[in-house]
């Protein structure tokens, strides 16, 4: 057979296919990093005759003690079952879920049988017991020394100036809904923005809610301005400077803050309308 296959047919034996595997390495916790060069020989056990099983690394590797210390996921819902009277596929909700907030929780998750959807999943039309994600917190903050306001009847005008493209995109959305519904453009604007935010400000005891505010439709859209009027009664406490120990935010400011968080319980999610808008200027009038 050797003569027939090798000499007559001129066949040759296949070369051996090298085994490949992945290795898990845990280095000394006191080392900042450890370099392993390509071709480094690793002992991976022994054959029956007692000789070592040798593997070689196929690339240069630098190891360190970095560990996963935070796991979360987010989902942006564009649910087709919600009719917004728009030809655009509007964002209906944004959900998020924190799986682990530190290294200890990550290790507990890894050693458990818990599961989570890595890209999140739509929570609309699920019951409270079925939901496994929360509404995500989105918004912005304004910090300024002019907000050092005492306890009185206070009216604060927050004037936001955007670029032209942003205003065109916003008006296109509003006009589109108006054309496909029985509402005027002013009524659409009111439905979108009258309850667009949950607003609060810093006080000596923490955060205080601002329940009364008006989001004004521009008389002239060419000014590219949207204005929010905050009305704060004199029974509400005075503004105070930000204090991380009191207000529990990781911020580098020493002035009072107003925080605007998107309200995702309204029918029209305002994120669908202001997402991507480019802000040029903010003016505060008190």
Coordinates of C-alpha atoms in Angstrom, one line a residue:
X1 CA 0.0 0.0 0.0
X2 CA 2.8 2.4 0.8
X3 CA 4.4 1.7 -2.7
X4 CA 1.0 2.2 -4.4
X5 CA 0.0 5.5 -2.6
X6 CA 3.4 7.1 -2.4
X7 CA 5.1 5.9 -5.6
X8 CA 2.3 5.2 -8.1
X9 CA -0.3 7.9 -6.9
X10 CA 2.4 10.3 -5.6
X11 CA 0.2 11.1 -2.6
X12 CA 1.6 12.6 0.6
X13 CA 0.3 12.6 4.1
X14 CA -1.4 15.7 5.3
X15 CA 0.5 17.9 7.7
X16 CA -0.7 17.8 11.3
X17 CA -3.1 20.5 12.2
X18 CA -2.0 22.3 15.3
X19 CA -4.3 22.5 18.2
X20 CA -5.5 25.9 19.3
X21 CA -7.0 27.0 22.5
X22 CA -7.8 30.0 24.6
X23 CA -6.2 30.5 28.0
X24 CA -7.4 32.4 31.1
X25 CA -4.6 34.2 33.0
X26 CA -4.9 35.9 36.4
X27 CA -1.8 37.9 37.3
X28 CA -0.5 39.0 40.7
X29 CA -2.7 41.8 41.9
X30 CA 0.3 43.9 42.8
X31 CA 1.5 44.0 39.1
X32 CA 0.5 46.9 37.0
X33 CA 1.0 44.9 33.8
X34 CA 2.7 41.8 32.4
X35 CA 4.0 41.3 28.9
X36 CA 3.8 37.9 27.1
X37 CA 5.7 37.8 23.8
X38 CA 4.7 35.9 20.7
X39 CA 6.0 32.3 20.8
X40 CA 6.1 32.1 24.6
X41 CA 5.9 28.4 25.6
X42 CA 3.2 27.4 28.0
X43 CA 2.8 24.1 29.8
X44 CA -0.8 22.8 29.4
X45 CA -0.5 19.4 31.2
X46 CA 1.2 16.1 30.4
X47 CA 0.8 13.2 27.9
X48 CA 0.5 9.7 29.2
X49 CA 4.2 9.1 28.9
X50 CA 4.8 12.1 31.3
X51 CA 6.1 14.6 28.7
X52 CA 4.7 18.1 28.8
X53 CA 2.0 19.4 26.5
X54 CA 3.4 22.6 25.1
X55 CA 1.4 25.5 23.6
X56 CA 2.9 28.6 22.1
X57 CA 1.3 32.0 22.1
X58 CA 0.5 33.3 18.6
X59 CA 0.7 37.0 19.3
X60 CA 2.2 39.5 21.7
X61 CA -0.1 40.2 24.7
X62 CA -0.1 42.7 27.6
X63 CA -2.0 41.7 30.7
X64 CA -3.2 43.9 33.4
X65 CA -5.5 43.9 36.4
X66 CA -8.3 45.8 34.9
X67 CA -11.7 44.3 35.9
X68 CA -15.2 44.9 34.7
X69 CA -16.9 47.1 37.4
X70 CA -20.1 48.2 35.7
X71 CA -22.7 46.5 33.6
X72 CA -25.7 48.2 32.0
X73 CA -27.9 48.1 28.9
X74 CA -30.1 50.6 27.2
X75 CA -33.0 50.3 24.7
X76 CA -34.6 53.0 22.5
X77 CA -38.1 52.1 21.6
X78 CA -39.8 53.1 18.3
X79 CA -42.9 51.1 18.9
X80 CA -45.0 50.7 15.7
X81 CA -48.2 49.9 17.6
X82 CA -48.3 53.5 19.0
X83 CA -49.9 55.9 16.5
X84 CA -48.4 59.4 16.6
X85 CA -50.0 60.7 13.4
X86 CA -46.6 61.2 11.9
X87 CA -44.8 59.8 8.9
X88 CA -41.6 59.6 11.0
X89 CA -41.0 56.7 13.3
X90 CA -40.9 58.6 16.5
X91 CA -39.1 57.4 19.7
X92 CA -41.8 56.3 22.1
X93 CA -39.6 55.5 25.2
X94 CA -36.0 55.0 26.4
X95 CA -35.3 52.2 28.9
X96 CA -32.2 51.3 30.8
X97 CA -31.1 48.7 33.3
X98 CA -28.1 48.6 35.6
X99 CA -27.0 45.0 36.0
X100 CA -24.0 45.6 38.3
X101 CA -22.7 48.9 39.8
X102 CA -19.3 47.7 41.1
X103 CA -16.8 44.9 40.8
X104 CA -18.4 42.9 43.6
X105 CA -21.8 42.9 41.9
X106 CA -20.1 41.9 38.6
X107 CA -18.5 38.9 40.3
X108 CA -21.9 37.9 41.8
X109 CA -23.5 38.2 38.4
X110 CA -20.8 36.1 36.8
X111 CA -21.2 33.4 39.4
X112 CA -25.0 33.3 39.3
X113 CA -27.5 32.0 36.7
X114 CA -29.0 35.5 36.1
X115 CA -29.5 36.6 32.5
X116 CA -30.2 39.9 30.8
X117 CA -30.8 41.1 27.3
X118 CA -27.5 42.7 26.2
X119 CA -29.2 45.1 23.8
X120 CA -32.3 45.6 26.0
X121 CA -35.9 45.0 25.0
X122 CA -39.1 47.0 24.5
X123 CA -41.1 47.4 27.8
X124 CA -44.1 49.1 26.3
X125 CA -47.3 47.0 26.7
X126 CA -45.7 44.9 29.4
X127 CA -47.3 44.7 32.9
X128 CA -45.4 46.1 35.9
X129 CA -44.4 42.6 36.9
X130 CA -43.2 41.7 33.4
X131 CA -40.9 44.7 33.1
X132 CA -37.2 44.1 33.6
X133 CA -36.0 47.6 32.7
X134 CA -36.6 51.1 34.0
X135 CA -37.2 54.4 32.2
X136 CA -33.8 55.9 31.5
X137 CA -32.9 59.3 32.9
X138 CA -32.0 61.8 30.2
X139 CA -31.7 65.5 30.4
X140 CA -29.4 68.4 31.1
X141 CA -28.3 70.8 33.9
X142 CA -27.7 74.5 34.0
X143 CA -25.4 75.9 36.7
X144 CA -24.8 79.6 37.1
X145 CA -23.9 82.1 39.8
X146 CA -27.0 84.2 38.9
X147 CA -29.1 81.4 40.3
X148 CA -28.1 82.4 43.9
X149 CA -31.7 83.4 44.5
X150 CA -33.3 83.9 47.9
X151 CA -36.8 82.7 49.0
X152 CA -39.3 84.8 47.2
X153 CA -41.7 84.7 44.3
X154 CA -39.3 83.9 41.4
X155 CA -39.8 83.8 37.7
X156 CA -36.8 82.4 35.7
X157 CA -36.7 82.6 31.9
X158 CA -34.5 80.0 30.3
X159 CA -33.9 81.0 26.7
X160 CA -32.4 78.3 24.4
X161 CA -31.0 79.3 21.0
X162 CA -30.4 76.5 18.5
X163 CA -28.9 76.4 15.0
X164 CA -31.1 76.8 12.0
X165 CA -31.0 73.1 11.0
X166 CA -32.3 72.0 14.4
X167 CA -35.2 74.4 14.3
X168 CA -36.1 73.2 10.8
X169 CA -36.1 69.6 11.9
X170 CA -38.3 70.5 14.9
X171 CA -40.8 72.5 12.9
X172 CA -41.0 69.7 10.2
X173 CA -42.0 67.2 12.9
X174 CA -44.6 69.5 14.4
X175 CA -46.1 70.4 11.0
X176 CA -46.1 66.8 10.0
X177 CA -48.2 65.8 13.0
X178 CA -50.5 68.8 12.5
X179 CA -51.1 67.8 8.9
X180 CA -52.0 64.2 9.9
X181 CA -54.2 65.1 12.8
X182 CA -57.0 67.6 13.7
X183 CA -54.6 69.7 15.8
X184 CA -53.1 73.1 15.0
X185 CA -49.3 73.5 15.2
X186 CA -49.7 75.4 18.5
X187 CA -51.7 72.5 19.9
X188 CA -49.1 69.9 18.8
X189 CA -46.3 72.0 20.4
X190 CA -48.3 72.1 23.6
X191 CA -48.9 68.4 23.6
X192 CA -45.2 67.7 23.0
X193 CA -43.6 70.2 25.4
X194 CA -46.2 71.2 28.1
X195 CA -45.0 68.2 30.3
X196 CA -41.7 67.5 28.6
X197 CA -39.5 67.8 31.7
X198 CA -39.3 67.0 35.4
X199 CA -37.5 70.0 36.8
X200 CA -35.7 70.5 40.1
X201 CA -33.1 72.8 41.7
X202 CA -30.5 72.6 44.5
X203 CA -31.4 73.7 48.0
X204 CA -29.6 73.3 51.4
X205 CA -31.5 70.1 52.1
X206 CA -31.3 68.5 48.6
X207 CA -33.3 68.8 45.4
X208 CA -36.6 70.8 45.2
X209 CA -39.2 70.1 42.5
X210 CA -40.5 72.9 40.2
X211 CA -44.0 71.9 39.3
X212 CA -45.1 75.1 37.4
X213 CA -43.4 76.0 34.2
X214 CA -44.4 77.0 30.7
X215 CA -42.7 76.0 27.4
X216 CA -43.4 78.9 25.0
X217 CA -43.9 78.4 21.3
X218 CA -41.9 81.1 19.4
X219 CA -43.8 83.9 17.8
X220 CA -41.1 84.0 15.2
X221 CA -39.3 80.7 14.5
X222 CA -36.6 82.5 12.6
X223 CA -35.2 83.7 16.0
X224 CA -34.3 80.0 16.6
X225 CA -35.3 80.4 20.3
X226 CA -37.3 78.2 22.6
X227 CA -38.1 79.6 26.0
X228 CA -39.0 77.8 29.3
X229 CA -40.6 80.0 32.0
X230 CA -40.1 78.6 35.5
X231 CA -42.5 79.9 38.2
X232 CA -41.4 79.3 41.8
X233 CA -43.6 80.3 44.7
X234 CA -42.2 82.1 47.8
X235 CA -43.1 79.1 49.9
X236 CA -40.4 77.1 48.1
X237 CA -36.9 77.3 49.6
X238 CA -34.0 79.4 48.4
X239 CA -31.5 78.2 45.8
X240 CA -28.3 76.9 47.3
X241 CA -24.9 76.1 45.8
X242 CA -24.2 72.6 44.7
X243 CA -22.8 70.3 47.4
X244 CA -21.9 66.7 46.4
X245 CA -22.5 65.4 49.9
X246 CA -26.0 66.7 49.8
X247 CA -27.0 66.5 46.1
X248 CA -25.3 63.2 45.3
X249 CA -24.0 64.1 41.8
X250 CA -20.5 63.7 40.5
X251 CA -20.1 67.3 39.3
X252 CA -17.4 70.0 39.4
X253 CA -19.4 73.1 40.1
X254 CA -19.9 75.4 43.1
X255 CA -22.9 77.3 41.8
X256 CA -26.7 76.5 42.1
X257 CA -28.1 74.0 39.5
X258 CA -31.4 73.6 37.7
X259 CA -31.8 70.0 36.4
X260 CA -34.1 69.2 33.5
X261 CA -35.0 65.4 33.2
X262 CA -37.1 64.1 30.3
X263 CA -40.6 63.1 31.4
X264 CA -41.2 59.7 29.7
X265 CA -44.8 59.4 31.0
X266 CA -46.2 61.8 28.5
X267 CA -47.7 60.6 25.2
X268 CA -45.2 62.3 23.0
X269 CA -41.7 61.6 24.2
X270 CA -39.9 64.9 23.9
X271 CA -36.6 63.1 23.2
X272 CA -37.9 62.3 19.8
X273 CA -38.2 66.1 19.1
X274 CA -35.0 67.5 20.7
X275 CA -32.6 64.6 20.2
X276 CA -29.8 65.8 18.0
X277 CA -30.7 69.5 18.3
X278 CA -27.6 71.7 18.4
X279 CA -27.6 74.3 21.1
X280 CA -25.8 77.6 20.4
X281 CA -26.6 79.8 23.4
X282 CA -28.4 79.8 26.8
X283 CA -29.7 83.0 28.4
X284 CA -31.1 83.3 31.9
X285 CA -33.4 86.1 33.0
X286 CA -34.6 86.3 36.6

